[in-house]
Amino acid sequence: MLNALKLTAMASVLAMATACTAAPDVYHSAHASFRLETIATGLEHPWSLAFLPDGSILITERAGRLRLIRNGQLQAEPMAGVPELVVAGQGGLLDVILHPQFSDNQLLFLSYAHENSEGKTTRVSRARLDDNQLSDGQVIFEARPRSGTSHHFAGRMAFDLENNLLIAVGDRGDRDRAQDTSDDAGSVHRITVEGAAAPGNPFLGSPDHSPTLFSYGHRNIQGMTQHPVNGEIWTHEHGPRGGDEINILAPATNYGWPAITYGIGYSGLAISDETARPGMAQPLHYWAPSIAPSGMAFYTGTEVPAWQGNLFVGALKMQKLVRLRIENGKVSEEEDLISDFGRRIRDVRMGPDGRLWLLTDDSNGEVLRLIPE
């Protein structure tokens, strides 16, 4: 009887704790009330999603699987044809992005970590989607040189207005590589869909620069998206302790890491005593302390007019969704949404239905859709 009473008491405490931490059914913000609709669960650390023309959804799992949601149901079997990759630390299967003319050519692109006898690196593969599998897979980008570390792979991708592919590569935990323009780490690279250095790249023909190099001085970009009006490529990246940044990419630009930063090392010691230096770009916005941003999208829907053109950023560490209004090149309004949700937000996408979609980073990760009330 005593044990039964103890168990009943424990259950009551757990129920109360769950009730206290449960997310609300409806969230209220400055400009809208909304709820979160669960589309799918049971994903192992989902990293990215892409919307197919037929209404299906592709989702990458960092564990190395490409999953499909069809007719609102997560298919049990992962898709075949994913390239060989390594799952280690922060590495695994990362971004998925469709070719701008996907409806005509069925081409998609995957970024992922790869390992061989020389070490690990970031790769990008192009493949054709054929029913429930990938075919004609071809590696079109590999960051050089490789290293033995298992973090800061970056991997976010976006297409520019010329249909060239931009690829983020992290500094791989060796910060000085981000200032070495002959090293692919800590940089953004711009290639054609065949894998060649894109025409007009800023360092073509330079012996001291990689021909695919577009910008450098980046630590670990975890969000990349094209502006829906002017086509600019916007990114955000992790700082160390503080110094998470939002940047607008420009060719041949040095974004400063680690020579300038608004963050400090994890040890508490300074990385640099400078936050600005001639010839190095300043971020459009930064966070201190860090929120660990991941995934971002501009709102282009019509259900919440006050959100039009706002930038939405997920946060891993702070477990929230951040809304930013940008006016005249500055953040004029910042609002934290779903901060009591209690999930790490890995990706944020604008869906073809005019609504925001989220992925949660967990061993039982979710696909969620934000529904205005």
XYZ file of C-alpha atoms in Angstrom:
373
model
C 0.000 0.000 0.000
C 2.824 2.391 0.917
C 4.576 1.723 -2.381
C 1.326 2.268 -4.235
C 0.827 5.606 -2.480
C 4.383 6.625 -3.333
C 3.855 5.736 -6.976
C 0.577 7.668 -7.048
C 2.272 10.703 -5.515
C 5.125 10.515 -8.004
C 2.683 10.277 -10.889
C 0.830 13.332 -9.584
C 4.059 15.333 -9.363
C 5.045 14.312 -12.892
C 1.602 15.215 -14.203
C 1.796 18.633 -12.533
C 5.284 19.223 -13.935
C 4.100 18.255 -17.397
C 1.108 20.563 -17.101
C 3.374 23.429 -16.036
C 5.739 22.986 -18.975
C 3.231 22.029 -21.655
C 3.119 24.351 -24.639
C -0.087 26.379 -25.011
C -2.634 25.467 -27.679
C -2.580 29.026 -28.996
C 0.383 31.404 -28.987
C -0.116 35.149 -28.850
C 2.335 37.605 -30.388
C 2.441 41.304 -31.159
C 0.718 40.953 -34.530
C -0.942 37.541 -34.594
C -2.223 34.597 -32.644
C -1.367 31.159 -33.965
C -1.108 27.482 -33.156
C 1.379 24.809 -34.128
C 0.068 21.908 -36.179
C 2.029 18.661 -35.994
C 2.493 17.200 -39.468
C 4.896 14.349 -38.616
C 6.883 12.950 -35.697
C 9.447 10.196 -35.214
C 12.243 11.774 -37.261
C 15.814 11.377 -36.033
C 17.318 14.855 -35.810
C 15.723 16.248 -38.980
C 17.920 18.934 -40.530
C 16.210 20.349 -43.620
C 13.044 20.117 -45.690
C 12.036 20.869 -49.275
C 8.571 21.095 -50.830
C 7.903 19.103 -53.987
C 5.528 20.362 -56.701
C 3.024 17.552 -56.021
C 2.628 18.612 -52.375
C 5.002 16.003 -50.959
C 7.838 17.026 -48.641
C 11.443 15.820 -48.514
C 13.184 15.793 -45.124
C 16.796 15.022 -44.329
C 17.696 13.235 -41.108
C 21.209 13.922 -39.868
C 21.499 10.172 -39.255
C 21.797 9.738 -43.043
C 18.249 9.178 -44.272
C 16.137 11.102 -46.757
C 12.459 10.823 -45.816
C 9.256 11.607 -47.681
C 5.908 12.927 -46.492
C 3.245 12.058 -49.071
C -0.455 12.850 -48.715
C 0.254 14.079 -45.201
C 1.836 10.797 -44.094
C 5.490 10.144 -43.288
C 6.526 7.178 -45.411
C 7.984 4.334 -43.372
C 10.924 3.571 -45.647
C 13.660 6.120 -46.354
C 14.448 6.935 -49.957
C 17.148 4.936 -51.724
C 20.129 6.461 -53.489
C 21.453 8.771 -50.756
C 25.220 9.210 -51.264
C 27.789 7.587 -49.005
C 28.344 9.794 -45.969
C 29.600 9.804 -42.400
C 27.522 10.503 -39.288
C 29.868 11.943 -36.683
C 29.492 14.813 -34.251
C 27.618 17.578 -36.071
C 28.070 15.836 -39.410
C 25.719 13.640 -41.356
C 23.082 14.299 -43.999
C 22.457 18.046 -43.932
C 20.647 20.278 -46.443
C 18.349 19.414 -49.334
C 17.464 21.942 -52.019
C 15.595 21.629 -55.302
C 16.847 22.942 -58.635
C 14.921 26.120 -59.579
C 13.541 24.198 -62.607
C 12.858 21.034 -60.637
C 9.463 20.524 -62.288
C 11.271 20.079 -65.605
C 14.438 18.222 -64.581
C 13.721 16.593 -61.150
C 17.203 17.583 -59.945
C 17.970 18.093 -56.275
C 21.099 18.729 -54.238
C 22.227 17.258 -50.914
C 24.983 18.468 -48.600
C 26.574 16.054 -46.169
C 29.692 15.067 -44.249
C 32.050 12.600 -45.890
C 35.087 10.723 -44.593
C 38.027 8.928 -46.182
C 41.632 8.210 -45.201
C 42.465 11.932 -45.414
C 39.790 12.947 -42.927
C 36.302 14.476 -43.024
C 34.842 17.245 -45.138
C 31.661 18.763 -46.572
C 30.380 17.473 -49.883
C 27.473 18.316 -52.183
C 25.871 15.761 -54.473
C 23.427 16.295 -57.344
C 20.842 13.613 -58.092
C 17.575 13.059 -59.926
C 14.423 12.222 -57.994
C 12.787 9.194 -59.577
C 9.640 8.127 -57.693
C 10.909 7.024 -54.272
C 14.608 6.969 -55.005
C 17.533 9.062 -56.179
C 19.381 8.221 -59.358
C 22.339 9.546 -61.359
C 24.062 10.770 -58.183
C 27.210 12.826 -58.753
C 29.500 14.667 -56.328
C 29.770 18.252 -57.594
C 31.565 19.919 -54.665
C 34.059 18.869 -52.022
C 35.664 21.259 -49.546
C 39.437 20.938 -49.347
C 41.513 20.177 -47.408
C 39.923 17.569 -45.167
C 40.488 17.436 -41.410
C 39.921 15.113 -38.478
C 37.313 17.210 -36.669
C 33.599 16.375 -36.536
C 31.997 19.795 -36.223
C 31.325 23.060 -38.073
C 30.483 21.409 -41.387
C 27.936 24.195 -42.169
C 26.125 22.745 -45.257
C 23.376 25.305 -45.864
C 22.702 26.043 -49.541
C 20.741 28.518 -51.676
C 20.376 29.387 -55.350
C 21.047 32.898 -56.594
C 19.223 34.746 -59.380
C 21.549 33.226 -62.003
C 20.680 29.697 -60.798
C 24.166 29.174 -59.404
C 24.421 27.255 -56.146
C 25.915 28.838 -53.030
C 27.298 26.445 -50.411
C 28.366 27.270 -46.859
C 31.370 25.479 -45.372
C 32.191 25.933 -41.682
C 35.646 26.604 -40.268
C 35.717 22.946 -39.102
C 36.690 24.119 -35.602
C 40.009 25.557 -36.802
C 39.187 29.259 -36.741
C 42.214 30.516 -38.657
C 41.143 28.576 -41.748
C 38.344 31.129 -42.253
C 40.921 33.804 -43.146
C 42.904 31.573 -45.516
C 41.482 32.243 -48.987
C 43.210 29.193 -50.459
C 41.354 26.991 -47.943
C 37.706 26.084 -48.578
C 36.765 26.115 -44.879
C 35.066 29.091 -43.246
C 33.703 30.296 -46.580
C 30.783 30.409 -48.989
C 31.354 28.850 -52.408
C 29.458 29.508 -55.643
C 29.259 26.825 -58.321
C 27.234 25.895 -61.382
C 24.858 22.944 -61.140
C 27.527 20.896 -62.940
C 30.047 21.709 -60.212
C 32.277 24.228 -61.990
C 33.280 27.561 -60.498
C 30.417 29.898 -61.390
C 31.024 32.598 -64.020
C 31.676 35.950 -62.395
C 33.100 34.497 -59.193
C 35.242 37.221 -57.606
C 38.518 35.296 -57.417
C 38.587 33.440 -60.724
C 42.153 33.211 -61.996
C 43.719 34.189 -58.673
C 46.452 31.753 -57.534
C 45.849 32.683 -53.888
C 42.131 31.934 -53.850
C 39.907 28.965 -54.505
C 38.067 29.596 -57.813
C 34.720 28.707 -56.208
C 35.236 31.157 -53.328
C 32.501 33.783 -53.005
C 32.955 35.165 -49.455
C 35.019 34.195 -46.405
C 35.602 34.912 -42.731
C 32.596 32.776 -41.693
C 32.496 30.582 -38.597
C 29.556 28.193 -39.105
C 26.623 29.306 -41.249
C 23.388 27.575 -40.218
C 20.843 29.601 -42.161
C 20.800 30.711 -45.802
C 17.936 32.052 -47.874
C 17.237 34.218 -50.909
C 15.465 37.526 -50.352
C 12.063 37.243 -52.056
C 12.202 40.740 -53.596
C 15.789 41.584 -54.565
C 17.337 38.110 -54.681
C 20.092 38.866 -52.137
C 21.458 35.864 -50.256
C 21.053 36.282 -46.495
C 22.847 34.085 -43.975
C 23.217 33.690 -40.264
C 25.992 31.928 -38.425
C 26.933 30.724 -34.991
C 29.341 32.746 -32.936
C 31.088 31.148 -29.978
C 29.722 32.587 -26.696
C 27.895 35.523 -28.229
C 28.377 36.961 -31.671
C 25.762 35.026 -33.664
C 25.427 37.080 -36.851
C 23.038 37.870 -39.690
C 24.822 38.894 -42.885
C 23.886 39.773 -46.452
C 26.378 38.049 -48.721
C 28.446 40.126 -51.117
C 31.193 38.806 -53.426
C 34.833 39.006 -52.303
C 33.728 40.123 -48.836
C 35.562 39.182 -45.639
C 33.082 38.769 -42.762
C 35.838 38.887 -40.193
C 35.923 35.628 -38.251
C 38.022 35.248 -36.125
C 39.836 38.582 -36.514
C 36.722 40.460 -35.392
C 33.833 39.080 -33.370
C 31.185 40.109 -30.862
C 31.649 36.823 -29.022
C 34.181 35.273 -26.663
C 35.618 31.768 -26.466
C 33.830 28.964 -24.652
C 36.558 29.191 -22.009
C 35.510 32.759 -21.269
C 38.704 34.182 -22.760
C 38.668 36.727 -25.564
C 39.089 35.539 -29.154
C 39.762 39.041 -30.435
C 39.735 42.444 -28.794
C 38.294 43.945 -31.984
C 34.715 44.038 -33.208
C 35.501 46.028 -36.351
C 38.403 46.379 -38.736
C 38.815 48.138 -42.106
C 38.058 45.813 -45.003
C 35.859 43.507 -42.916
C 32.057 43.553 -43.057
C 29.874 44.303 -40.064
C 26.862 42.065 -39.428
C 23.415 43.429 -40.103
C 22.442 42.098 -36.672
C 24.049 40.044 -33.921
C 23.050 38.314 -30.704
C 24.927 38.350 -27.414
C 24.417 36.036 -25.640
C 24.124 33.432 -28.375
C 20.786 31.973 -29.414
C 22.409 29.371 -31.734
C 20.351 30.327 -34.820
C 19.372 27.618 -37.285
C 17.211 27.847 -40.371
C 15.508 31.024 -41.536
C 12.919 32.268 -43.985
C 11.275 35.484 -45.105
C 7.528 35.552 -44.555
C 5.709 35.952 -47.869
C 2.264 34.741 -46.799
C -0.939 36.770 -46.718
C -2.630 35.523 -43.543
C -0.639 37.893 -41.303
C -0.092 41.148 -43.235
C 2.035 42.639 -40.423
C 4.580 39.846 -40.969
C 5.084 40.573 -44.662
C 8.813 40.670 -45.423
C 9.798 39.811 -41.842
C 12.660 37.388 -41.270
C 11.997 34.324 -39.092
C 14.960 32.585 -37.448
C 14.948 29.351 -35.453
C 17.076 28.940 -32.332
C 18.665 25.749 -31.049
C 20.126 26.845 -27.726
C 17.344 29.273 -26.799
C 14.598 27.004 -28.183
C 12.474 29.663 -29.802
C 11.469 31.288 -33.083
C 12.656 34.860 -33.595
C 10.837 37.385 -35.780
C 12.817 40.319 -37.152
C 11.465 43.334 -39.019
C 14.171 44.844 -41.211
C 13.861 48.490 -42.273
C 16.517 50.594 -43.998
C 19.160 47.949 -43.391
C 18.524 47.710 -39.643
C 16.423 45.561 -37.339
C 13.539 47.788 -36.260
C 11.627 45.139 -34.315
C 12.609 41.827 -32.709
C 10.145 39.436 -31.130
C 10.603 36.013 -29.556
C 7.903 33.496 -30.448
C 7.146 30.045 -28.931
C 9.869 30.641 -26.322
C 7.994 28.302 -23.936
C 7.743 25.563 -26.566
C 10.751 23.683 -25.199
C 12.084 22.373 -28.537
C 15.276 23.104 -30.461
C 14.287 24.618 -33.806
C 16.541 23.281 -36.564
C 14.938 24.594 -39.748
C 12.460 27.290 -40.778
C 10.897 27.326 -44.245
C 8.178 29.244 -46.028
C 5.789 26.720 -47.499
C 3.953 26.926 -50.828
C 0.761 27.133 -48.746
C 1.840 30.576 -47.491
C 2.645 29.311 -43.986
C 5.813 28.877 -41.954
C 7.107 25.341 -41.399
C 9.502 24.224 -38.663
C 11.680 21.221 -37.870
C 12.601 20.328 -34.287
C 16.050 18.924 -33.554
C 15.491 15.832 -31.463
C 15.778 12.057 -31.576
C 11.985 12.198 -31.989
C 11.976 15.240 -34.253
C 8.839 16.856 -35.597
C 7.581 18.635 -38.687
C 5.356 21.513 -37.613
C 3.278 24.099 -39.408
C 2.369 27.489 -37.978
C -1.376 28.203 -38.384
C -2.604 31.773 -37.751
C -5.852 31.916 -35.779
